[in-house]
Amino acid sequence: MIESYKKALKEYYESVKERENYHSLLSPTPAGLREILILKMEEALSDSDKKIIENFFEKPFVEVTPNKIRSETDKFKALANFLKEKSGGSDLRRLEMIALILDFKQRPYRKYVKGYSKISEVEDIAVDEEVNFDTEEPIVENINNNVEESNNEYVTDEKIKILETEVNTQETVKISEKDSIKKQNNVPLKKIGIIGIGVLIIGVLLFLNIKNWTTQDCMVWKGEKYEALNCNETIKGFADVTLPKDDKLIKEFRKIKVNDKTSFFDKNGNAKVWYIKNPNGTLEFFNQPGLQPETGKTLKPISRYIIQEYVISQNE
């Protein structure tokens, strides 16, 4: 469990070190960590935070003054080395002090253990259950595809009928012209050639139009999934952003909703959920790795910290 706590602290450190109030953490030094602690002691500390300070300095809290802290800067060397990954110390007193300096929400250690156990219980319940994120949507998609295919077949049949009618009509005219030539011998052969070329041109144009009307070689993001799209619709302004069609993304890639019953990891501990953090601080979750369809940013695999901070804590 200590190793899990260390991993959570390092993940949290990576997420906060570039914030405006934490510039001294970009390249942590004993003196820099010391000064952050002194600033925090000017705030109203909880009883658990006071206990962390007492254990770290091995003195009652009232005796730990700023001057006392500055006289023991060497105590912060191990903390700086841990954050710079020069050591992997497991002294709980030091880990607790790092949690306090970073303002890690799941401190002290006993609070983290309680939250970790809750996550483990959720995963144990769902360990043999594969979450089907496509339970209903593929049915809708299949229905839509069937309708589209039926419509396309109908359009194709109608166009073919039109083509056949046009050809037959022109062929009738051609035959009539030939009969007239035979009977009256007053219609030039050049006119027959022109009519034949016209019929051929009409046939080619109708074929190209049918192909364009029934081809869907693009796709567009529709809120929670990709949908196939006729590429010509981008010219007509029917879609703002389109991509080349990818059948795998259309069939499998989904934006999902998660809760404390979701199975976030497989039996080997690999992530089954990916996320992206929006500028407003909210998170979006997806069932596969890849890019956020609207921003193009790379999705990140879910972590225990994200689950605790943005899923379980917000549902409590």
PDB file of C-alpha atoms in Angstrom:
ATOM      1  CA  MET A   1       0.000   0.000   0.000  1.00  0.00           C
ATOM      2  CA  ILE A   2       2.944   2.355   0.684  1.00  0.00           C
ATOM      3  CA  GLU A   3       4.101   1.870  -2.925  1.00  0.00           C
ATOM      4  CA  SER A   4       0.655   2.865  -4.169  1.00  0.00           C
ATOM      5  CA  TYR A   5       0.744   5.980  -1.971  1.00  0.00           C
ATOM      6  CA  LYS A   6       4.169   6.914  -3.383  1.00  0.00           C
ATOM      7  CA  LYS A   7       2.902   6.456  -6.939  1.00  0.00           C
ATOM      8  CA  ALA A   8      -0.160   8.620  -6.241  1.00  0.00           C
ATOM      9  CA  LEU A   9       2.049  11.382  -4.801  1.00  0.00           C
ATOM     10  CA  LYS A  10       4.330  11.381  -7.846  1.00  0.00           C
ATOM     11  CA  GLU A  11       1.365  11.471 -10.224  1.00  0.00           C
ATOM     12  CA  TYR A  12      -0.103  14.398  -8.288  1.00  0.00           C
ATOM     13  CA  TYR A  13       3.273  16.182  -8.278  1.00  0.00           C
ATOM     14  CA  GLU A  14       3.463  15.915 -12.077  1.00  0.00           C
ATOM     15  CA  SER A  15      -0.027  17.419 -12.370  1.00  0.00           C
ATOM     16  CA  VAL A  16       0.606  20.469 -10.136  1.00  0.00           C
ATOM     17  CA  LYS A  17       4.289  21.363 -10.514  1.00  0.00           C
ATOM     18  CA  GLU A  18       3.684  23.817 -13.362  1.00  0.00           C
ATOM     19  CA  ARG A  19       0.848  25.726 -11.668  1.00  0.00           C
ATOM     20  CA  GLU A  20       1.375  29.389 -10.934  1.00  0.00           C
ATOM     21  CA  ASN A  21       1.586  28.910  -7.154  1.00  0.00           C
ATOM     22  CA  TYR A  22       4.039  26.009  -7.412  1.00  0.00           C
ATOM     23  CA  HIS A  23       6.904  27.354  -9.560  1.00  0.00           C
ATOM     24  CA  SER A  24       9.465  26.265  -6.955  1.00  0.00           C
ATOM     25  CA  LEU A  25       8.405  22.661  -7.602  1.00  0.00           C
ATOM     26  CA  LEU A  26       9.615  22.657 -11.220  1.00  0.00           C
ATOM     27  CA  SER A  27      13.130  22.036  -9.886  1.00  0.00           C
ATOM     28  CA  PRO A  28      12.578  21.142  -6.217  1.00  0.00           C
ATOM     29  CA  THR A  29      15.295  22.047  -3.716  1.00  0.00           C
ATOM     30  CA  PRO A  30      15.431  21.558   0.076  1.00  0.00           C
ATOM     31  CA  ALA A  31      15.217  25.339   0.605  1.00  0.00           C
ATOM     32  CA  GLY A  32      12.295  25.697  -1.791  1.00  0.00           C
ATOM     33  CA  LEU A  33      10.285  22.917  -0.124  1.00  0.00           C
ATOM     34  CA  ARG A  34      11.133  24.390   3.273  1.00  0.00           C
ATOM     35  CA  GLU A  35       9.717  27.794   2.295  1.00  0.00           C
ATOM     36  CA  ILE A  36       6.498  26.252   0.958  1.00  0.00           C
ATOM     37  CA  LEU A  37       5.983  24.553   4.330  1.00  0.00           C
ATOM     38  CA  ILE A  38       6.593  27.823   6.198  1.00  0.00           C
ATOM     39  CA  LEU A  39       3.952  29.540   4.041  1.00  0.00           C
ATOM     40  CA  LYS A  40       1.476  26.739   4.703  1.00  0.00           C
ATOM     41  CA  MET A  41       2.034  27.065   8.463  1.00  0.00           C
ATOM     42  CA  GLU A  42       0.711  30.617   8.235  1.00  0.00           C
ATOM     43  CA  GLU A  43      -2.639  29.127   7.217  1.00  0.00           C
ATOM     44  CA  ALA A  44      -5.167  27.398   9.458  1.00  0.00           C
ATOM     45  CA  LEU A  45      -3.910  23.812   9.577  1.00  0.00           C
ATOM     46  CA  SER A  46      -6.025  20.797  10.398  1.00  0.00           C
ATOM     47  CA  ASP A  47      -5.185  18.560  13.353  1.00  0.00           C
ATOM     48  CA  SER A  48      -3.949  15.873  10.962  1.00  0.00           C
ATOM     49  CA  ASP A  49      -1.587  18.355   9.268  1.00  0.00           C
ATOM     50  CA  LYS A  50      -0.226  19.461  12.635  1.00  0.00           C
ATOM     51  CA  LYS A  51       0.381  15.797  13.488  1.00  0.00           C
ATOM     52  CA  ILE A  52       2.318  15.371  10.210  1.00  0.00           C
ATOM     53  CA  ILE A  53       4.575  18.298  11.151  1.00  0.00           C
ATOM     54  CA  GLU A  54       5.103  16.940  14.683  1.00  0.00           C
ATOM     55  CA  ASN A  55       6.096  13.503  13.360  1.00  0.00           C
ATOM     56  CA  PHE A  56       8.438  14.943  10.735  1.00  0.00           C
ATOM     57  CA  PHE A  57      10.357  17.189  13.157  1.00  0.00           C
ATOM     58  CA  GLU A  58       9.833  14.894  16.176  1.00  0.00           C
ATOM     59  CA  LYS A  59       8.696  17.857  18.308  1.00  0.00           C
ATOM     60  CA  PRO A  60       5.378  19.242  19.550  1.00  0.00           C
ATOM     61  CA  PHE A  61       3.731  21.480  16.973  1.00  0.00           C
ATOM     62  CA  VAL A  62       4.045  24.625  19.128  1.00  0.00           C
ATOM     63  CA  GLU A  63       7.839  24.230  19.099  1.00  0.00           C
ATOM     64  CA  VAL A  64       8.090  24.041  15.317  1.00  0.00           C
ATOM     65  CA  THR A  65       8.718  27.696  14.445  1.00  0.00           C
ATOM     66  CA  PRO A  66       9.903  29.152  11.110  1.00  0.00           C
ATOM     67  CA  ASN A  67      13.387  29.617  12.602  1.00  0.00           C
ATOM     68  CA  LYS A  68      13.380  25.995  13.752  1.00  0.00           C
ATOM     69  CA  ILE A  69      12.376  24.836  10.263  1.00  0.00           C
ATOM     70  CA  ARG A  70      15.116  26.909   8.600  1.00  0.00           C
ATOM     71  CA  SER A  71      17.694  25.434  10.945  1.00  0.00           C
ATOM     72  CA  GLU A  72      16.825  21.914   9.752  1.00  0.00           C
ATOM     73  CA  THR A  73      16.886  22.388   5.978  1.00  0.00           C
ATOM     74  CA  ASP A  74      18.793  19.106   5.605  1.00  0.00           C
ATOM     75  CA  LYS A  75      15.592  17.250   6.509  1.00  0.00           C
ATOM     76  CA  PHE A  76      14.130  18.376   3.175  1.00  0.00           C
ATOM     77  CA  LYS A  77      16.909  16.850   1.035  1.00  0.00           C
ATOM     78  CA  ALA A  78      15.225  13.452   0.992  1.00  0.00           C
ATOM     79  CA  LEU A  79      11.936  15.093  -0.054  1.00  0.00           C
ATOM     80  CA  ALA A  80      13.592  16.901  -2.973  1.00  0.00           C
ATOM     81  CA  ASN A  81      15.347  13.703  -4.081  1.00  0.00           C
ATOM     82  CA  PHE A  82      12.056  11.816  -4.009  1.00  0.00           C
ATOM     83  CA  LEU A  83      10.330  14.389  -6.237  1.00  0.00           C
ATOM     84  CA  LYS A  84      13.305  14.395  -8.639  1.00  0.00           C
ATOM     85  CA  GLU A  85      13.142  10.564  -8.627  1.00  0.00           C
ATOM     86  CA  LYS A  86      16.699  10.264  -7.356  1.00  0.00           C
ATOM     87  CA  SER A  87      15.453   8.015  -4.590  1.00  0.00           C
ATOM     88  CA  GLY A  88      12.353   6.001  -3.817  1.00  0.00           C
ATOM     89  CA  GLY A  89      12.301   6.328  -0.031  1.00  0.00           C
ATOM     90  CA  SER A  90       9.388   4.783   1.811  1.00  0.00           C
ATOM     91  CA  ASP A  91       9.651   6.611   5.173  1.00  0.00           C
ATOM     92  CA  LEU A  92       5.989   7.404   5.896  1.00  0.00           C
ATOM     93  CA  ARG A  93       6.855  10.597   7.806  1.00  0.00           C
ATOM     94  CA  ARG A  94       8.573  12.001   4.711  1.00  0.00           C
ATOM     95  CA  LEU A  95       5.775  10.913   2.399  1.00  0.00           C
ATOM     96  CA  GLU A  96       3.233  12.617   4.657  1.00  0.00           C
ATOM     97  CA  MET A  97       5.287  15.842   4.611  1.00  0.00           C
ATOM     98  CA  ILE A  98       5.424  15.719   0.790  1.00  0.00           C
ATOM     99  CA  ALA A  99       1.645  15.280   0.734  1.00  0.00           C
ATOM    100  CA  LEU A 100       1.271  18.346   2.987  1.00  0.00           C
ATOM    101  CA  ILE A 101       3.649  20.497   0.901  1.00  0.00           C
ATOM    102  CA  LEU A 102       1.909  19.501  -2.348  1.00  0.00           C
ATOM    103  CA  ASP A 103      -1.537  19.920  -0.732  1.00  0.00           C
ATOM    104  CA  PHE A 104      -2.401  16.341  -1.756  1.00  0.00           C
ATOM    105  CA  LYS A 105      -6.108  15.979  -0.929  1.00  0.00           C
ATOM    106  CA  GLN A 106      -5.975  12.311   0.126  1.00  0.00           C
ATOM    107  CA  ARG A 107      -3.777  12.936   3.129  1.00  0.00           C
ATOM    108  CA  PRO A 108      -2.952  11.696   5.712  1.00  0.00           C
ATOM    109  CA  TYR A 109      -2.035   8.151   4.715  1.00  0.00           C
ATOM    110  CA  ARG A 110      -4.977   6.560   6.553  1.00  0.00           C
ATOM    111  CA  LYS A 111      -7.412   8.678   4.496  1.00  0.00           C
ATOM    112  CA  TYR A 112      -5.744   7.522   1.282  1.00  0.00           C
ATOM    113  CA  VAL A 113      -5.932   3.880   2.395  1.00  0.00           C
ATOM    114  CA  LYS A 114      -9.648   4.259   3.031  1.00  0.00           C
ATOM    115  CA  GLY A 115     -10.243   5.769  -0.430  1.00  0.00           C
ATOM    116  CA  TYR A 116      -7.994   3.196  -2.118  1.00  0.00           C
ATOM    117  CA  SER A 117      -9.928   0.370  -0.471  1.00  0.00           C
ATOM    118  CA  LYS A 118     -13.156   1.817  -1.814  1.00  0.00           C
ATOM    119  CA  ILE A 119     -11.750   1.835  -5.372  1.00  0.00           C
ATOM    120  CA  SER A 120     -10.498  -1.742  -4.935  1.00  0.00           C
ATOM    121  CA  GLU A 121     -13.942  -2.913  -3.788  1.00  0.00           C
ATOM    122  CA  VAL A 122     -15.522  -1.364  -6.890  1.00  0.00           C
ATOM    123  CA  GLU A 123     -12.971  -3.056  -9.149  1.00  0.00           C
ATOM    124  CA  ASP A 124     -13.380  -6.417  -7.389  1.00  0.00           C
ATOM    125  CA  ILE A 125     -17.111  -6.336  -8.078  1.00  0.00           C
ATOM    126  CA  ALA A 126     -16.558  -5.551 -11.750  1.00  0.00           C
ATOM    127  CA  VAL A 127     -13.320  -7.477 -12.373  1.00  0.00           C
ATOM    128  CA  ASP A 128     -15.024 -10.220 -14.465  1.00  0.00           C
ATOM    129  CA  GLU A 129     -17.524  -7.872 -16.107  1.00  0.00           C
ATOM    130  CA  GLU A 130     -16.657  -6.267 -19.426  1.00  0.00           C
ATOM    131  CA  VAL A 131     -18.377  -2.875 -19.653  1.00  0.00           C
ATOM    132  CA  ASN A 132     -20.273  -2.693 -22.949  1.00  0.00           C
ATOM    133  CA  PHE A 133     -20.182   0.993 -23.786  1.00  0.00           C
ATOM    134  CA  ASP A 134     -22.034   0.331 -27.040  1.00  0.00           C
ATOM    135  CA  THR A 135     -25.132  -1.303 -25.501  1.00  0.00           C
ATOM    136  CA  GLU A 136     -27.745   0.721 -27.361  1.00  0.00           C
ATOM    137  CA  GLU A 137     -25.904   2.983 -29.757  1.00  0.00           C
ATOM    138  CA  PRO A 138     -24.871   0.324 -32.297  1.00  0.00           C
ATOM    139  CA  ILE A 139     -28.560  -0.656 -32.624  1.00  0.00           C
ATOM    140  CA  VAL A 140     -29.411   2.927 -33.521  1.00  0.00           C
ATOM    141  CA  GLU A 141     -26.478   3.046 -35.871  1.00  0.00           C
ATOM    142  CA  ASN A 142     -27.518  -0.217 -37.547  1.00  0.00           C
ATOM    143  CA  ILE A 143     -31.070   1.078 -37.991  1.00  0.00           C
ATOM    144  CA  ASN A 144     -29.731   4.316 -39.451  1.00  0.00           C
ATOM    145  CA  ASN A 145     -27.390   2.384 -41.721  1.00  0.00           C
ATOM    146  CA  ASN A 146     -30.253   0.157 -42.882  1.00  0.00           C
ATOM    147  CA  VAL A 147     -32.398   3.213 -43.608  1.00  0.00           C
ATOM    148  CA  GLU A 148     -29.509   4.875 -45.425  1.00  0.00           C
ATOM    149  CA  GLU A 149     -28.813   1.715 -47.438  1.00  0.00           C
ATOM    150  CA  SER A 150     -32.517   1.349 -48.304  1.00  0.00           C
ATOM    151  CA  ASN A 151     -32.674   5.007 -49.339  1.00  0.00           C
ATOM    152  CA  ASN A 152     -29.488   4.647 -51.354  1.00  0.00           C
ATOM    153  CA  GLU A 153     -30.816   1.520 -53.056  1.00  0.00           C
ATOM    154  CA  TYR A 154     -34.075   3.336 -53.801  1.00  0.00           C
ATOM    155  CA  VAL A 155     -32.206   6.343 -55.250  1.00  0.00           C
ATOM    156  CA  THR A 156     -29.977   4.032 -57.265  1.00  0.00           C
ATOM    157  CA  ASP A 157     -32.952   2.081 -58.663  1.00  0.00           C
ATOM    158  CA  GLU A 158     -34.782   5.303 -59.535  1.00  0.00           C
ATOM    159  CA  LYS A 159     -31.737   6.745 -61.299  1.00  0.00           C
ATOM    160  CA  ILE A 160     -31.199   3.547 -63.212  1.00  0.00           C
ATOM    161  CA  LYS A 161     -34.858   3.624 -64.279  1.00  0.00           C
ATOM    162  CA  ILE A 162     -34.413   7.231 -65.406  1.00  0.00           C
ATOM    163  CA  LEU A 163     -31.286   6.245 -67.282  1.00  0.00           C
ATOM    164  CA  GLU A 164     -33.054   3.334 -68.944  1.00  0.00           C
ATOM    165  CA  THR A 165     -36.018   5.569 -69.820  1.00  0.00           C
ATOM    166  CA  GLU A 166     -33.721   8.206 -71.288  1.00  0.00           C
ATOM    167  CA  VAL A 167     -31.795   5.609 -73.256  1.00  0.00           C
ATOM    168  CA  ASN A 168     -34.933   3.859 -74.451  1.00  0.00           C
ATOM    169  CA  THR A 169     -36.475   7.187 -75.422  1.00  0.00           C
ATOM    170  CA  GLN A 170     -33.400   8.200 -77.332  1.00  0.00           C
ATOM    171  CA  GLU A 171     -33.154   4.737 -78.868  1.00  0.00           C
ATOM    172  CA  THR A 172     -36.786   5.073 -79.978  1.00  0.00           C
ATOM    173  CA  VAL A 173     -35.986   8.429 -81.512  1.00  0.00           C
ATOM    174  CA  LYS A 174     -32.954   6.878 -83.161  1.00  0.00           C
ATOM    175  CA  ILE A 175     -34.998   4.003 -84.550  1.00  0.00           C
ATOM    176  CA  SER A 176     -37.676   6.406 -85.721  1.00  0.00           C
ATOM    177  CA  GLU A 177     -35.029   8.478 -87.446  1.00  0.00           C
ATOM    178  CA  LYS A 178     -33.654   5.379 -89.168  1.00  0.00           C
ATOM    179  CA  ASP A 179     -37.129   4.362 -90.295  1.00  0.00           C
ATOM    180  CA  SER A 180     -37.650   7.857 -91.556  1.00  0.00           C
ATOM    181  CA  ILE A 181     -34.341   7.642 -93.441  1.00  0.00           C
ATOM    182  CA  LYS A 182     -35.392   4.398 -95.007  1.00  0.00           C
ATOM    183  CA  LYS A 183     -38.811   5.716 -95.874  1.00  0.00           C
ATOM    184  CA  GLN A 184     -38.068   9.274 -96.845  1.00  0.00           C
ATOM    185  CA  ASN A 185     -34.263   9.245 -97.203  1.00  0.00           C
ATOM    186  CA  ASN A 186     -34.174  12.907 -96.100  1.00  0.00           C
ATOM    187  CA  VAL A 187     -32.533  12.777 -92.586  1.00  0.00           C
ATOM    188  CA  PRO A 188     -28.695  13.230 -92.592  1.00  0.00           C
ATOM    189  CA  LEU A 189     -26.614  10.478 -90.916  1.00  0.00           C
ATOM    190  CA  LYS A 190     -24.772  13.192 -88.943  1.00  0.00           C
ATOM    191  CA  LYS A 191     -27.882  13.813 -86.801  1.00  0.00           C
ATOM    192  CA  ILE A 192     -27.965  10.159 -85.771  1.00  0.00           C
ATOM    193  CA  GLY A 193     -24.347  10.401 -84.598  1.00  0.00           C
ATOM    194  CA  ILE A 194     -25.122  13.527 -82.544  1.00  0.00           C
ATOM    195  CA  ILE A 195     -28.070  11.791 -80.902  1.00  0.00           C
ATOM    196  CA  GLY A 196     -25.902   8.787 -80.026  1.00  0.00           C
ATOM    197  CA  ILE A 197     -23.218  11.000 -78.433  1.00  0.00           C
ATOM    198  CA  GLY A 198     -25.906  12.822 -76.453  1.00  0.00           C
ATOM    199  CA  VAL A 199     -27.270   9.550 -75.103  1.00  0.00           C
ATOM    200  CA  LEU A 200     -23.750   8.488 -74.060  1.00  0.00           C
ATOM    201  CA  ILE A 201     -23.078  11.791 -72.273  1.00  0.00           C
ATOM    202  CA  ILE A 202     -26.386  11.600 -70.398  1.00  0.00           C
ATOM    203  CA  GLY A 203     -25.605   8.044 -69.337  1.00  0.00           C
ATOM    204  CA  VAL A 204     -22.141   8.975 -68.000  1.00  0.00           C
ATOM    205  CA  LEU A 205     -23.464  12.002 -66.097  1.00  0.00           C
ATOM    206  CA  LEU A 206     -26.243   9.993 -64.503  1.00  0.00           C
ATOM    207  CA  PHE A 207     -23.756   7.276 -63.479  1.00  0.00           C
ATOM    208  CA  LEU A 208     -21.404   9.799 -61.859  1.00  0.00           C
ATOM    209  CA  ASN A 209     -24.270  11.458 -60.003  1.00  0.00           C
ATOM    210  CA  ILE A 210     -25.520   8.109 -58.711  1.00  0.00           C
ATOM    211  CA  LYS A 211     -22.020   7.272 -57.465  1.00  0.00           C
ATOM    212  CA  ASN A 212     -21.661  10.642 -55.709  1.00  0.00           C
ATOM    213  CA  TRP A 213     -25.091  10.412 -54.097  1.00  0.00           C
ATOM    214  CA  THR A 214     -24.475   6.943 -52.678  1.00  0.00           C
ATOM    215  CA  THR A 215     -20.815   7.245 -51.540  1.00  0.00           C
ATOM    216  CA  GLN A 216     -20.017   8.101 -47.917  1.00  0.00           C
ATOM    217  CA  ASP A 217     -16.256   8.449 -47.668  1.00  0.00           C
ATOM    218  CA  CYS A 218     -16.138  10.937 -44.764  1.00  0.00           C
ATOM    219  CA  MET A 219     -17.216  10.986 -41.127  1.00  0.00           C
ATOM    220  CA  VAL A 220     -18.162  13.645 -38.570  1.00  0.00           C
ATOM    221  CA  TRP A 221     -18.286  13.703 -34.740  1.00  0.00           C
ATOM    222  CA  LYS A 222     -21.868  13.790 -33.403  1.00  0.00           C
ATOM    223  CA  GLY A 223     -21.438  14.449 -29.683  1.00  0.00           C
ATOM    224  CA  GLU A 224     -20.762  10.874 -28.529  1.00  0.00           C
ATOM    225  CA  LYS A 225     -19.707   8.968 -31.662  1.00  0.00           C
ATOM    226  CA  TYR A 226     -18.584   9.313 -35.265  1.00  0.00           C
ATOM    227  CA  GLU A 227     -21.111   9.009 -38.084  1.00  0.00           C
ATOM    228  CA  ALA A 228     -20.520   8.351 -41.795  1.00  0.00           C
ATOM    229  CA  LEU A 229     -21.021  11.364 -44.039  1.00  0.00           C
ATOM    230  CA  ASN A 230     -21.199  12.104 -47.763  1.00  0.00           C
ATOM    231  CA  CYS A 231     -18.029  14.108 -48.487  1.00  0.00           C
ATOM    232  CA  ASN A 232     -20.000  16.419 -50.820  1.00  0.00           C
ATOM    233  CA  GLU A 233     -21.945  17.703 -47.816  1.00  0.00           C
ATOM    234  CA  THR A 234     -18.841  19.611 -46.678  1.00  0.00           C
ATOM    235  CA  ILE A 235     -19.035  21.623 -49.914  1.00  0.00           C
ATOM    236  CA  LYS A 236     -22.710  22.377 -49.290  1.00  0.00           C
ATOM    237  CA  GLY A 237     -21.935  23.441 -45.705  1.00  0.00           C
ATOM    238  CA  PHE A 238     -23.835  20.624 -43.981  1.00  0.00           C
ATOM    239  CA  ALA A 239     -20.897  19.807 -41.668  1.00  0.00           C
ATOM    240  CA  ASP A 240     -18.274  22.011 -39.993  1.00  0.00           C
ATOM    241  CA  VAL A 241     -15.498  19.453 -39.458  1.00  0.00           C
ATOM    242  CA  THR A 242     -15.122  16.195 -41.366  1.00  0.00           C
ATOM    243  CA  LEU A 243     -12.476  13.470 -41.438  1.00  0.00           C
ATOM    244  CA  PRO A 244     -11.680  10.618 -43.814  1.00  0.00           C
ATOM    245  CA  LYS A 245     -13.951   7.694 -43.041  1.00  0.00           C
ATOM    246  CA  ASP A 246     -12.582   5.156 -40.517  1.00  0.00           C
ATOM    247  CA  ASP A 247     -14.957   2.208 -40.092  1.00  0.00           C
ATOM    248  CA  LYS A 248     -13.274   1.088 -36.834  1.00  0.00           C
ATOM    249  CA  LEU A 249     -13.715   4.512 -35.196  1.00  0.00           C
ATOM    250  CA  ILE A 250     -17.333   4.735 -36.380  1.00  0.00           C
ATOM    251  CA  LYS A 251     -18.139   1.293 -34.988  1.00  0.00           C
ATOM    252  CA  GLU A 252     -16.163   1.294 -31.699  1.00  0.00           C
ATOM    253  CA  PHE A 253     -15.011   4.766 -30.515  1.00  0.00           C
ATOM    254  CA  ARG A 254     -17.413   6.329 -27.982  1.00  0.00           C
ATOM    255  CA  LYS A 255     -17.611   9.133 -25.435  1.00  0.00           C
ATOM    256  CA  ILE A 256     -18.909   7.549 -22.210  1.00  0.00           C
ATOM    257  CA  LYS A 257     -20.228   8.361 -18.756  1.00  0.00           C
ATOM    258  CA  VAL A 258     -18.569   6.821 -15.712  1.00  0.00           C
ATOM    259  CA  ASN A 259     -19.441   6.314 -12.052  1.00  0.00           C
ATOM    260  CA  ASP A 260     -18.134   4.368  -9.068  1.00  0.00           C
ATOM    261  CA  LYS A 261     -19.540   1.135 -10.585  1.00  0.00           C
ATOM    262  CA  THR A 262     -17.493   1.448 -13.802  1.00  0.00           C
ATOM    263  CA  SER A 263     -14.714  -1.104 -14.401  1.00  0.00           C
ATOM    264  CA  PHE A 264     -11.738   1.171 -15.048  1.00  0.00           C
ATOM    265  CA  PHE A 265      -9.008  -1.488 -15.351  1.00  0.00           C
ATOM    266  CA  ASP A 266      -8.722  -4.982 -16.781  1.00  0.00           C
ATOM    267  CA  LYS A 267      -7.410  -8.009 -14.868  1.00  0.00           C
ATOM    268  CA  ASN A 268      -3.818  -7.026 -15.655  1.00  0.00           C
ATOM    269  CA  GLY A 269      -4.254  -3.485 -14.319  1.00  0.00           C
ATOM    270  CA  ASN A 270      -4.368  -1.853 -17.770  1.00  0.00           C
ATOM    271  CA  ALA A 271      -6.675   1.121 -18.281  1.00  0.00           C
ATOM    272  CA  LYS A 272     -10.035   0.520 -19.979  1.00  0.00           C
ATOM    273  CA  VAL A 273     -11.068   4.185 -19.801  1.00  0.00           C
ATOM    274  CA  TRP A 274      -9.302   7.292 -21.184  1.00  0.00           C
ATOM    275  CA  TYR A 275      -9.970  10.939 -20.353  1.00  0.00           C
ATOM    276  CA  ILE A 276      -9.254  14.552 -21.284  1.00  0.00           C
ATOM    277  CA  LYS A 277      -9.518  17.609 -19.036  1.00  0.00           C
ATOM    278  CA  ASN A 278     -11.393  20.575 -20.489  1.00  0.00           C
ATOM    279  CA  PRO A 279     -10.318  24.217 -19.879  1.00  0.00           C
ATOM    280  CA  ASN A 280     -13.251  24.620 -17.470  1.00  0.00           C
ATOM    281  CA  GLY A 281     -11.887  21.825 -15.249  1.00  0.00           C
ATOM    282  CA  THR A 282     -14.436  19.159 -16.229  1.00  0.00           C
ATOM    283  CA  LEU A 283     -13.409  15.748 -17.558  1.00  0.00           C
ATOM    284  CA  GLU A 284     -14.619  13.811 -20.593  1.00  0.00           C
ATOM    285  CA  PHE A 285     -14.239  10.029 -20.672  1.00  0.00           C
ATOM    286  CA  PHE A 286     -13.819   7.711 -23.656  1.00  0.00           C
ATOM    287  CA  ASN A 287     -13.763   3.935 -24.094  1.00  0.00           C
ATOM    288  CA  GLN A 288     -10.593   3.860 -26.227  1.00  0.00           C
ATOM    289  CA  PRO A 289      -7.277   5.711 -26.574  1.00  0.00           C
ATOM    290  CA  GLY A 290      -6.911   8.273 -29.320  1.00  0.00           C
ATOM    291  CA  LEU A 291      -7.620  11.972 -29.867  1.00  0.00           C
ATOM    292  CA  GLN A 292     -10.401  14.165 -28.525  1.00  0.00           C
ATOM    293  CA  PRO A 293     -12.517  14.555 -31.712  1.00  0.00           C
ATOM    294  CA  GLU A 294     -13.174  18.300 -31.325  1.00  0.00           C
ATOM    295  CA  THR A 295      -9.789  19.556 -30.028  1.00  0.00           C
ATOM    296  CA  GLY A 296      -7.401  16.920 -31.391  1.00  0.00           C
ATOM    297  CA  LYS A 297      -5.680  16.560 -27.997  1.00  0.00           C
ATOM    298  CA  THR A 298      -4.352  13.141 -26.981  1.00  0.00           C
ATOM    299  CA  LEU A 299      -6.479  11.231 -24.455  1.00  0.00           C
ATOM    300  CA  LYS A 300      -4.808  10.031 -21.227  1.00  0.00           C
ATOM    301  CA  PRO A 301      -5.293   6.639 -19.543  1.00  0.00           C
ATOM    302  CA  ILE A 302      -7.331   6.755 -16.327  1.00  0.00           C
ATOM    303  CA  SER A 303      -5.447   6.680 -13.003  1.00  0.00           C
ATOM    304  CA  ARG A 304      -6.506   5.943  -9.439  1.00  0.00           C
ATOM    305  CA  TYR A 305      -6.017   9.584  -8.513  1.00  0.00           C
ATOM    306  CA  ILE A 306      -8.381  10.762 -11.269  1.00  0.00           C
ATOM    307  CA  ILE A 307     -10.973   8.165 -10.196  1.00  0.00           C
ATOM    308  CA  GLN A 308     -10.812   9.263  -6.560  1.00  0.00           C
ATOM    309  CA  GLU A 309     -10.714  13.006  -7.291  1.00  0.00           C
ATOM    310  CA  TYR A 310     -13.238  13.303 -10.118  1.00  0.00           C
ATOM    311  CA  VAL A 311     -15.493  10.256  -9.854  1.00  0.00           C
ATOM    312  CA  ILE A 312     -15.802   8.919  -6.291  1.00  0.00           C
ATOM    313  CA  SER A 313     -15.277  12.222  -4.410  1.00  0.00           C
ATOM    314  CA  GLN A 314     -17.846  14.062  -6.538  1.00  0.00           C
ATOM    315  CA  ASN A 315     -20.434  11.322  -6.012  1.00  0.00           C
ATOM    316  CA  GLU A 316     -20.052  11.208  -2.235  1.00  0.00           C
TER     317      GLU A 316
END
